């Protein structure tokens, strides 16, 4: 497991380097000390965040992952991207199948019982996607007796059930399945984070879908890592802060939003490690 390799590398460095030595904390995490590759879990099917096509990976989460991993001493060629579905993120971290998850991963108290989070880095809000011709859904308050599709393992289902108890929540393994159901009329709305919904509507909606634009939650995206390595969390936090200071995050956020035609306030969306 990544955390154990890092712990071993740190112990070796503590024994080998005098206490008076200097240098960035990240220098202790150089790739040569902890393994030749690093495995990062991302979404493969969320345009704007994490999207895989023809062996290429694009999106804000991909850019964030590449920046952070570079700060840990890895070259881009040493990154192994693995697909993570919402329902599998904690399990894959716990079982060591991935070393970190950067996949529109909202920080919640329940998840923090299972994994650790660095960040946050991005603010999102849960919203609704409907057919462009629909006029009967303007917000979560209109979901009574409506069929609402969500991705299994996301925070969306529980929130819709809480705020609209009479809604008929339909869970799908992968979120694009909700888009298919919405286009075919098998569901009345899809619920998820607005950034992800905008990306799916842009790429898969064929101009037939629209974002309601009435968010009903405040999501904070973080980077998930296996529990028990607070020093690694601190190192990732420092990398995220540098990404924001040097303008790389703002540039990545701009590219991502433009790629899906989603107009956002970059300053309002940008979070910093420690933001609540």
Tab-separated table of C-alpha atoms in Angstrom:
chain	number	residue	atom	x	y	z
A	1	UNK	CA	0.000	0.000	0.000
A	2	UNK	CA	1.126	3.519	-0.866
A	3	UNK	CA	0.949	4.759	2.744
A	4	UNK	CA	3.175	1.926	3.952
A	5	UNK	CA	5.746	2.562	1.240
A	6	UNK	CA	5.825	6.197	2.212
A	7	UNK	CA	6.200	5.327	5.899
A	8	UNK	CA	9.155	3.091	5.096
A	9	UNK	CA	10.759	5.801	2.985
A	10	UNK	CA	10.286	8.337	5.746
A	11	UNK	CA	11.876	6.042	8.318
A	12	UNK	CA	14.898	5.528	6.087
A	13	UNK	CA	15.280	9.240	5.609
A	14	UNK	CA	14.939	9.968	9.300
A	15	UNK	CA	17.799	7.568	9.962
A	16	UNK	CA	19.911	8.890	7.121
A	17	UNK	CA	19.380	12.671	7.241
A	18	UNK	CA	20.537	14.877	10.129
A	19	UNK	CA	17.824	16.786	11.972
A	20	UNK	CA	19.406	20.031	10.824
A	21	UNK	CA	18.863	19.112	7.166
A	22	UNK	CA	16.587	21.334	5.123
A	23	UNK	CA	14.440	21.015	2.011
A	24	UNK	CA	10.785	20.706	1.162
A	25	UNK	CA	8.721	18.093	2.916
A	26	UNK	CA	7.722	16.715	-0.486
A	27	UNK	CA	11.329	15.753	-1.178
A	28	UNK	CA	10.862	12.824	1.202
A	29	UNK	CA	8.239	11.399	-1.149
A	30	UNK	CA	10.407	11.068	-4.224
A	31	UNK	CA	9.220	8.315	-6.566
A	32	UNK	CA	12.467	6.417	-6.457
A	33	UNK	CA	12.040	5.854	-2.737
A	34	UNK	CA	8.441	4.634	-2.753
A	35	UNK	CA	7.974	2.756	-6.000
A	36	UNK	CA	8.110	3.197	-9.774
A	37	UNK	CA	4.401	3.972	-10.299
A	38	UNK	CA	1.543	5.706	-8.531
A	39	UNK	CA	-2.072	4.640	-9.075
A	40	UNK	CA	-4.687	7.398	-9.160
A	41	UNK	CA	-8.409	6.745	-9.256
A	42	UNK	CA	-10.400	9.112	-11.468
A	43	UNK	CA	-13.765	9.125	-13.201
A	44	UNK	CA	-13.688	8.006	-16.805
A	45	UNK	CA	-17.207	9.200	-17.679
A	46	UNK	CA	-17.571	12.735	-16.298
A	47	UNK	CA	-16.668	15.332	-18.933
A	48	UNK	CA	-15.088	18.397	-17.373
A	49	UNK	CA	-13.898	16.467	-14.314
A	50	UNK	CA	-12.532	13.109	-15.400
A	51	UNK	CA	-13.052	11.790	-18.912
A	52	UNK	CA	-11.223	9.006	-20.744
A	53	UNK	CA	-11.263	8.803	-24.523
A	54	UNK	CA	-8.896	6.973	-26.863
A	55	UNK	CA	-6.345	6.533	-24.092
A	56	UNK	CA	-6.345	10.239	-23.228
A	57	UNK	CA	-7.484	11.633	-19.884
A	58	UNK	CA	-8.927	15.116	-19.545
A	59	UNK	CA	-10.713	17.247	-16.984
A	60	UNK	CA	-10.125	19.303	-13.873
A	61	UNK	CA	-9.547	16.279	-11.633
A	62	UNK	CA	-6.983	14.924	-14.077
A	63	UNK	CA	-5.092	18.239	-14.035
A	64	UNK	CA	-5.234	18.377	-10.239
A	65	UNK	CA	-3.998	14.798	-9.948
A	66	UNK	CA	-1.118	15.381	-12.348
A	67	UNK	CA	-0.005	18.529	-10.532
A	68	UNK	CA	-0.121	16.905	-7.096
A	69	UNK	CA	1.600	13.720	-8.209
A	70	UNK	CA	4.333	15.756	-9.892
A	71	UNK	CA	4.866	17.493	-6.547
A	72	UNK	CA	5.350	14.044	-5.020
A	73	UNK	CA	8.193	13.468	-7.466
A	74	UNK	CA	6.495	11.433	-10.174
A	75	UNK	CA	6.674	12.078	-13.888
A	76	UNK	CA	3.477	11.939	-15.926
A	77	UNK	CA	4.624	8.620	-17.413
A	78	UNK	CA	4.665	7.103	-13.914
A	79	UNK	CA	0.969	7.761	-13.263
A	80	UNK	CA	-1.443	4.880	-13.709
A	81	UNK	CA	-5.018	6.173	-13.984
A	82	UNK	CA	-7.683	3.714	-12.884
A	83	UNK	CA	-11.418	4.114	-13.217
A	84	UNK	CA	-13.302	4.475	-9.963
A	85	UNK	CA	-17.088	4.417	-9.772
A	86	UNK	CA	-18.811	6.306	-6.933
A	87	UNK	CA	-19.753	3.125	-5.078
A	88	UNK	CA	-16.193	1.724	-5.226
A	89	UNK	CA	-14.014	4.631	-4.077
A	90	UNK	CA	-13.633	3.738	-0.393
A	91	UNK	CA	-13.190	0.038	-1.126
A	92	UNK	CA	-10.470	0.636	-3.703
A	93	UNK	CA	-8.554	2.879	-1.303
A	94	UNK	CA	-8.941	0.455	1.599
A	95	UNK	CA	-7.787	-2.493	-0.509
A	96	UNK	CA	-4.813	-0.627	-1.971
A	97	UNK	CA	-6.101	-0.813	-5.551
A	98	UNK	CA	-5.432	2.911	-5.895
A	99	UNK	CA	-3.094	5.203	-3.957
A	100	UNK	CA	-5.382	8.220	-4.127
A	101	UNK	CA	-8.766	9.181	-5.551
A	102	UNK	CA	-9.361	12.452	-7.401
A	103	UNK	CA	-12.849	11.986	-8.797
A	104	UNK	CA	-15.395	14.636	-7.840
A	105	UNK	CA	-15.039	13.161	-4.355
A	106	UNK	CA	-17.155	15.087	-1.846
A	107	UNK	CA	-15.808	15.223	1.700
A	108	UNK	CA	-18.436	13.889	4.118
A	109	UNK	CA	-18.355	12.769	7.745
A	110	UNK	CA	-19.344	9.236	6.779
A	111	UNK	CA	-16.546	8.912	4.247
A	112	UNK	CA	-14.025	10.356	6.693
A	113	UNK	CA	-14.646	7.327	8.902
A	114	UNK	CA	-13.203	5.143	6.144
A	115	UNK	CA	-10.614	7.249	4.291
A	116	UNK	CA	-8.632	10.455	4.810
A	117	UNK	CA	-9.037	13.557	2.677
A	118	UNK	CA	-6.663	16.268	1.541
A	119	UNK	CA	-8.182	19.540	0.408
A	120	UNK	CA	-10.807	20.696	-0.323
A	121	UNK	CA	-10.105	22.300	-3.704
A	122	UNK	CA	-13.471	22.812	-5.447
A	123	UNK	CA	-16.988	23.842	-4.425
A	124	UNK	CA	-19.951	22.254	-6.190
A	125	UNK	CA	-23.673	22.026	-5.526
A	126	UNK	CA	-26.149	19.256	-6.101
A	127	UNK	CA	-28.586	20.200	-8.852
A	128	UNK	CA	-31.026	18.619	-11.281
A	129	UNK	CA	-30.831	17.801	-14.968
A	130	UNK	CA	-34.100	17.618	-16.915
A	131	UNK	CA	-35.276	17.459	-20.509
A	132	UNK	CA	-35.206	20.857	-22.179
A	133	UNK	CA	-38.941	20.689	-22.869
A	134	UNK	CA	-39.839	20.086	-19.206
A	135	UNK	CA	-41.254	22.994	-17.230
A	136	UNK	CA	-42.600	21.225	-14.155
A	137	UNK	CA	-39.302	20.854	-12.257
A	138	UNK	CA	-37.628	24.042	-11.061
A	139	UNK	CA	-35.966	22.652	-7.947
A	140	UNK	CA	-35.867	19.850	-5.411
A	141	UNK	CA	-39.246	20.991	-4.035
A	142	UNK	CA	-40.887	19.814	-7.288
A	143	UNK	CA	-39.709	16.193	-7.086
A	144	UNK	CA	-42.703	14.684	-5.258
A	145	UNK	CA	-43.890	11.620	-7.200
A	146	UNK	CA	-41.145	12.213	-9.767
A	147	UNK	CA	-38.609	9.582	-10.809
A	148	UNK	CA	-35.110	10.818	-10.001
A	149	UNK	CA	-32.017	8.986	-11.222
A	150	UNK	CA	-28.784	9.086	-9.196
A	151	UNK	CA	-25.447	7.287	-9.275
A	152	UNK	CA	-25.143	4.519	-6.682
A	153	UNK	CA	-22.590	5.394	-4.004
A	154	UNK	CA	-22.898	9.150	-4.513
A	155	UNK	CA	-24.272	11.589	-1.949
A	156	UNK	CA	-27.153	12.409	-4.288
A	157	UNK	CA	-29.585	9.643	-3.385
A	158	UNK	CA	-29.596	10.268	0.355
A	159	UNK	CA	-30.005	14.013	-0.110
A	160	UNK	CA	-32.924	13.679	-2.521
A	161	UNK	CA	-34.631	11.198	-0.187
A	162	UNK	CA	-34.148	13.629	2.694
A	163	UNK	CA	-35.390	16.762	0.931
A	164	UNK	CA	-38.015	15.139	-1.304
A	165	UNK	CA	-39.237	12.022	0.557
A	166	UNK	CA	-41.991	11.398	-1.972
A	167	UNK	CA	-39.587	11.238	-4.899
A	168	UNK	CA	-38.942	7.869	-6.517
A	169	UNK	CA	-35.168	7.535	-6.408
A	170	UNK	CA	-33.661	5.285	-9.073
A	171	UNK	CA	-30.026	4.244	-8.620
A	172	UNK	CA	-27.803	3.385	-11.570
A	173	UNK	CA	-24.289	1.962	-11.353
A	174	UNK	CA	-22.850	4.662	-13.600
A	175	UNK	CA	-24.126	8.178	-14.025
A	176	UNK	CA	-24.237	8.148	-17.856
A	177	UNK	CA	-26.970	5.536	-17.454
A	178	UNK	CA	-29.076	8.287	-15.883
A	179	UNK	CA	-28.569	10.412	-18.981
A	180	UNK	CA	-29.790	7.552	-21.165
A	181	UNK	CA	-32.822	7.074	-18.920
A	182	UNK	CA	-33.595	10.788	-19.001
A	183	UNK	CA	-33.358	11.015	-22.775
A	184	UNK	CA	-35.576	7.945	-23.226
A	185	UNK	CA	-38.197	9.150	-20.749
A	186	UNK	CA	-37.521	6.373	-18.237
A	187	UNK	CA	-36.804	8.947	-15.538
A	188	UNK	CA	-37.974	12.512	-14.927
A	189	UNK	CA	-34.758	14.060	-13.631
A	190	UNK	CA	-31.154	13.207	-12.846
A	191	UNK	CA	-29.534	14.527	-9.693
A	192	UNK	CA	-25.851	15.062	-9.067
A	193	UNK	CA	-23.242	17.777	-8.672
A	194	UNK	CA	-23.793	20.673	-11.051
A	195	UNK	CA	-20.319	20.514	-12.617
A	196	UNK	CA	-20.748	16.826	-13.444
A	197	UNK	CA	-24.313	17.310	-14.732
A	198	UNK	CA	-23.257	20.177	-16.991
A	199	UNK	CA	-20.489	18.040	-18.483
A	200	UNK	CA	-22.749	15.089	-19.191
A	201	UNK	CA	-25.453	17.290	-20.689
A	202	UNK	CA	-22.898	18.960	-22.960
A	203	UNK	CA	-21.312	15.757	-24.239
A	204	UNK	CA	-24.167	13.250	-24.131
A	205	UNK	CA	-27.329	15.332	-24.063
A	206	UNK	CA	-27.491	16.227	-27.753
A	207	UNK	CA	-28.945	19.628	-26.868
A	208	UNK	CA	-32.014	17.971	-25.355
A	209	UNK	CA	-31.145	18.473	-21.679
A	210	UNK	CA	-30.783	21.491	-19.412
A	211	UNK	CA	-29.452	22.144	-15.945
A	212	UNK	CA	-32.150	23.506	-13.635
A	213	UNK	CA	-29.613	25.826	-12.014
A	214	UNK	CA	-31.036	25.710	-8.486
A	215	UNK	CA	-28.411	23.911	-6.337
A	216	UNK	CA	-29.561	22.466	-3.019
A	217	UNK	CA	-26.323	21.399	-1.345
A	218	UNK	CA	-22.758	22.549	-0.768
A	219	UNK	CA	-20.197	19.958	-1.828
A	220	UNK	CA	-16.460	20.208	-1.137
A	221	UNK	CA	-14.264	18.092	-3.399
A	222	UNK	CA	-11.163	16.579	-1.822
A	223	UNK	CA	-8.468	14.030	-2.621
A	224	UNK	CA	-9.058	10.699	-0.926
A	225	UNK	CA	-6.148	8.663	0.453
A	226	UNK	CA	-5.971	5.574	2.691
A	227	UNK	CA	-6.489	6.302	6.367
A	228	UNK	CA	-3.573	6.661	8.732
A	229	UNK	CA	-1.045	8.900	6.950
A	230	UNK	CA	-1.615	12.498	8.110
A	231	UNK	CA	1.783	13.530	6.788
A	232	UNK	CA	0.795	12.532	3.264
A	233	UNK	CA	-2.417	14.535	3.637
A	234	UNK	CA	-0.321	17.530	4.675
A	235	UNK	CA	1.986	17.166	1.687
A	236	UNK	CA	-0.951	16.999	-0.736
A	237	UNK	CA	-2.497	20.043	0.934
A	238	UNK	CA	0.716	21.985	0.366
A	239	UNK	CA	0.758	20.920	-3.282
A	240	UNK	CA	-2.831	22.113	-3.717
A	241	UNK	CA	-1.971	25.460	-2.135
A	242	UNK	CA	0.928	25.898	-4.548
A	243	UNK	CA	-1.321	25.006	-7.475
A	244	UNK	CA	-3.641	27.804	-6.435
A	245	UNK	CA	-0.887	30.331	-5.745
A	246	UNK	CA	0.903	29.880	-9.063
A	247	UNK	CA	-2.275	30.139	-11.151
A	248	UNK	CA	-2.310	26.535	-12.337
A	249	UNK	CA	-5.602	25.721	-10.629
A	250	UNK	CA	-7.397	28.762	-12.038
A	251	UNK	CA	-6.155	27.890	-15.525
A	252	UNK	CA	-7.247	24.245	-15.161
A	253	UNK	CA	-10.670	25.264	-13.859
A	254	UNK	CA	-11.102	27.647	-16.792
A	255	UNK	CA	-10.172	24.952	-19.327
A	256	UNK	CA	-12.538	22.463	-17.727
A	257	UNK	CA	-15.529	24.801	-17.562
A	258	UNK	CA	-15.028	26.016	-21.140
A	259	UNK	CA	-14.769	22.444	-22.417
A	260	UNK	CA	-18.341	21.748	-21.260
A	261	UNK	CA	-19.824	25.193	-21.861
A	262	UNK	CA	-20.411	25.768	-18.151
A	263	UNK	CA	-20.120	29.372	-17.000
A	264	UNK	CA	-18.845	29.634	-13.418
A	265	UNK	CA	-17.401	32.116	-10.955
A	266	UNK	CA	-13.892	30.706	-10.578
A	267	UNK	CA	-13.205	32.611	-7.350
A	268	UNK	CA	-16.382	31.336	-5.712
A	269	UNK	CA	-15.688	27.768	-6.834
A	270	UNK	CA	-12.096	27.631	-5.640
A	271	UNK	CA	-11.611	26.225	-2.146
A	272	UNK	CA	-8.398	25.929	-0.162
A	273	UNK	CA	-7.248	23.162	2.155
A	274	UNK	CA	-8.888	23.857	5.503
A	275	UNK	CA	-11.957	25.598	4.039
A	276	UNK	CA	-15.220	24.499	5.586
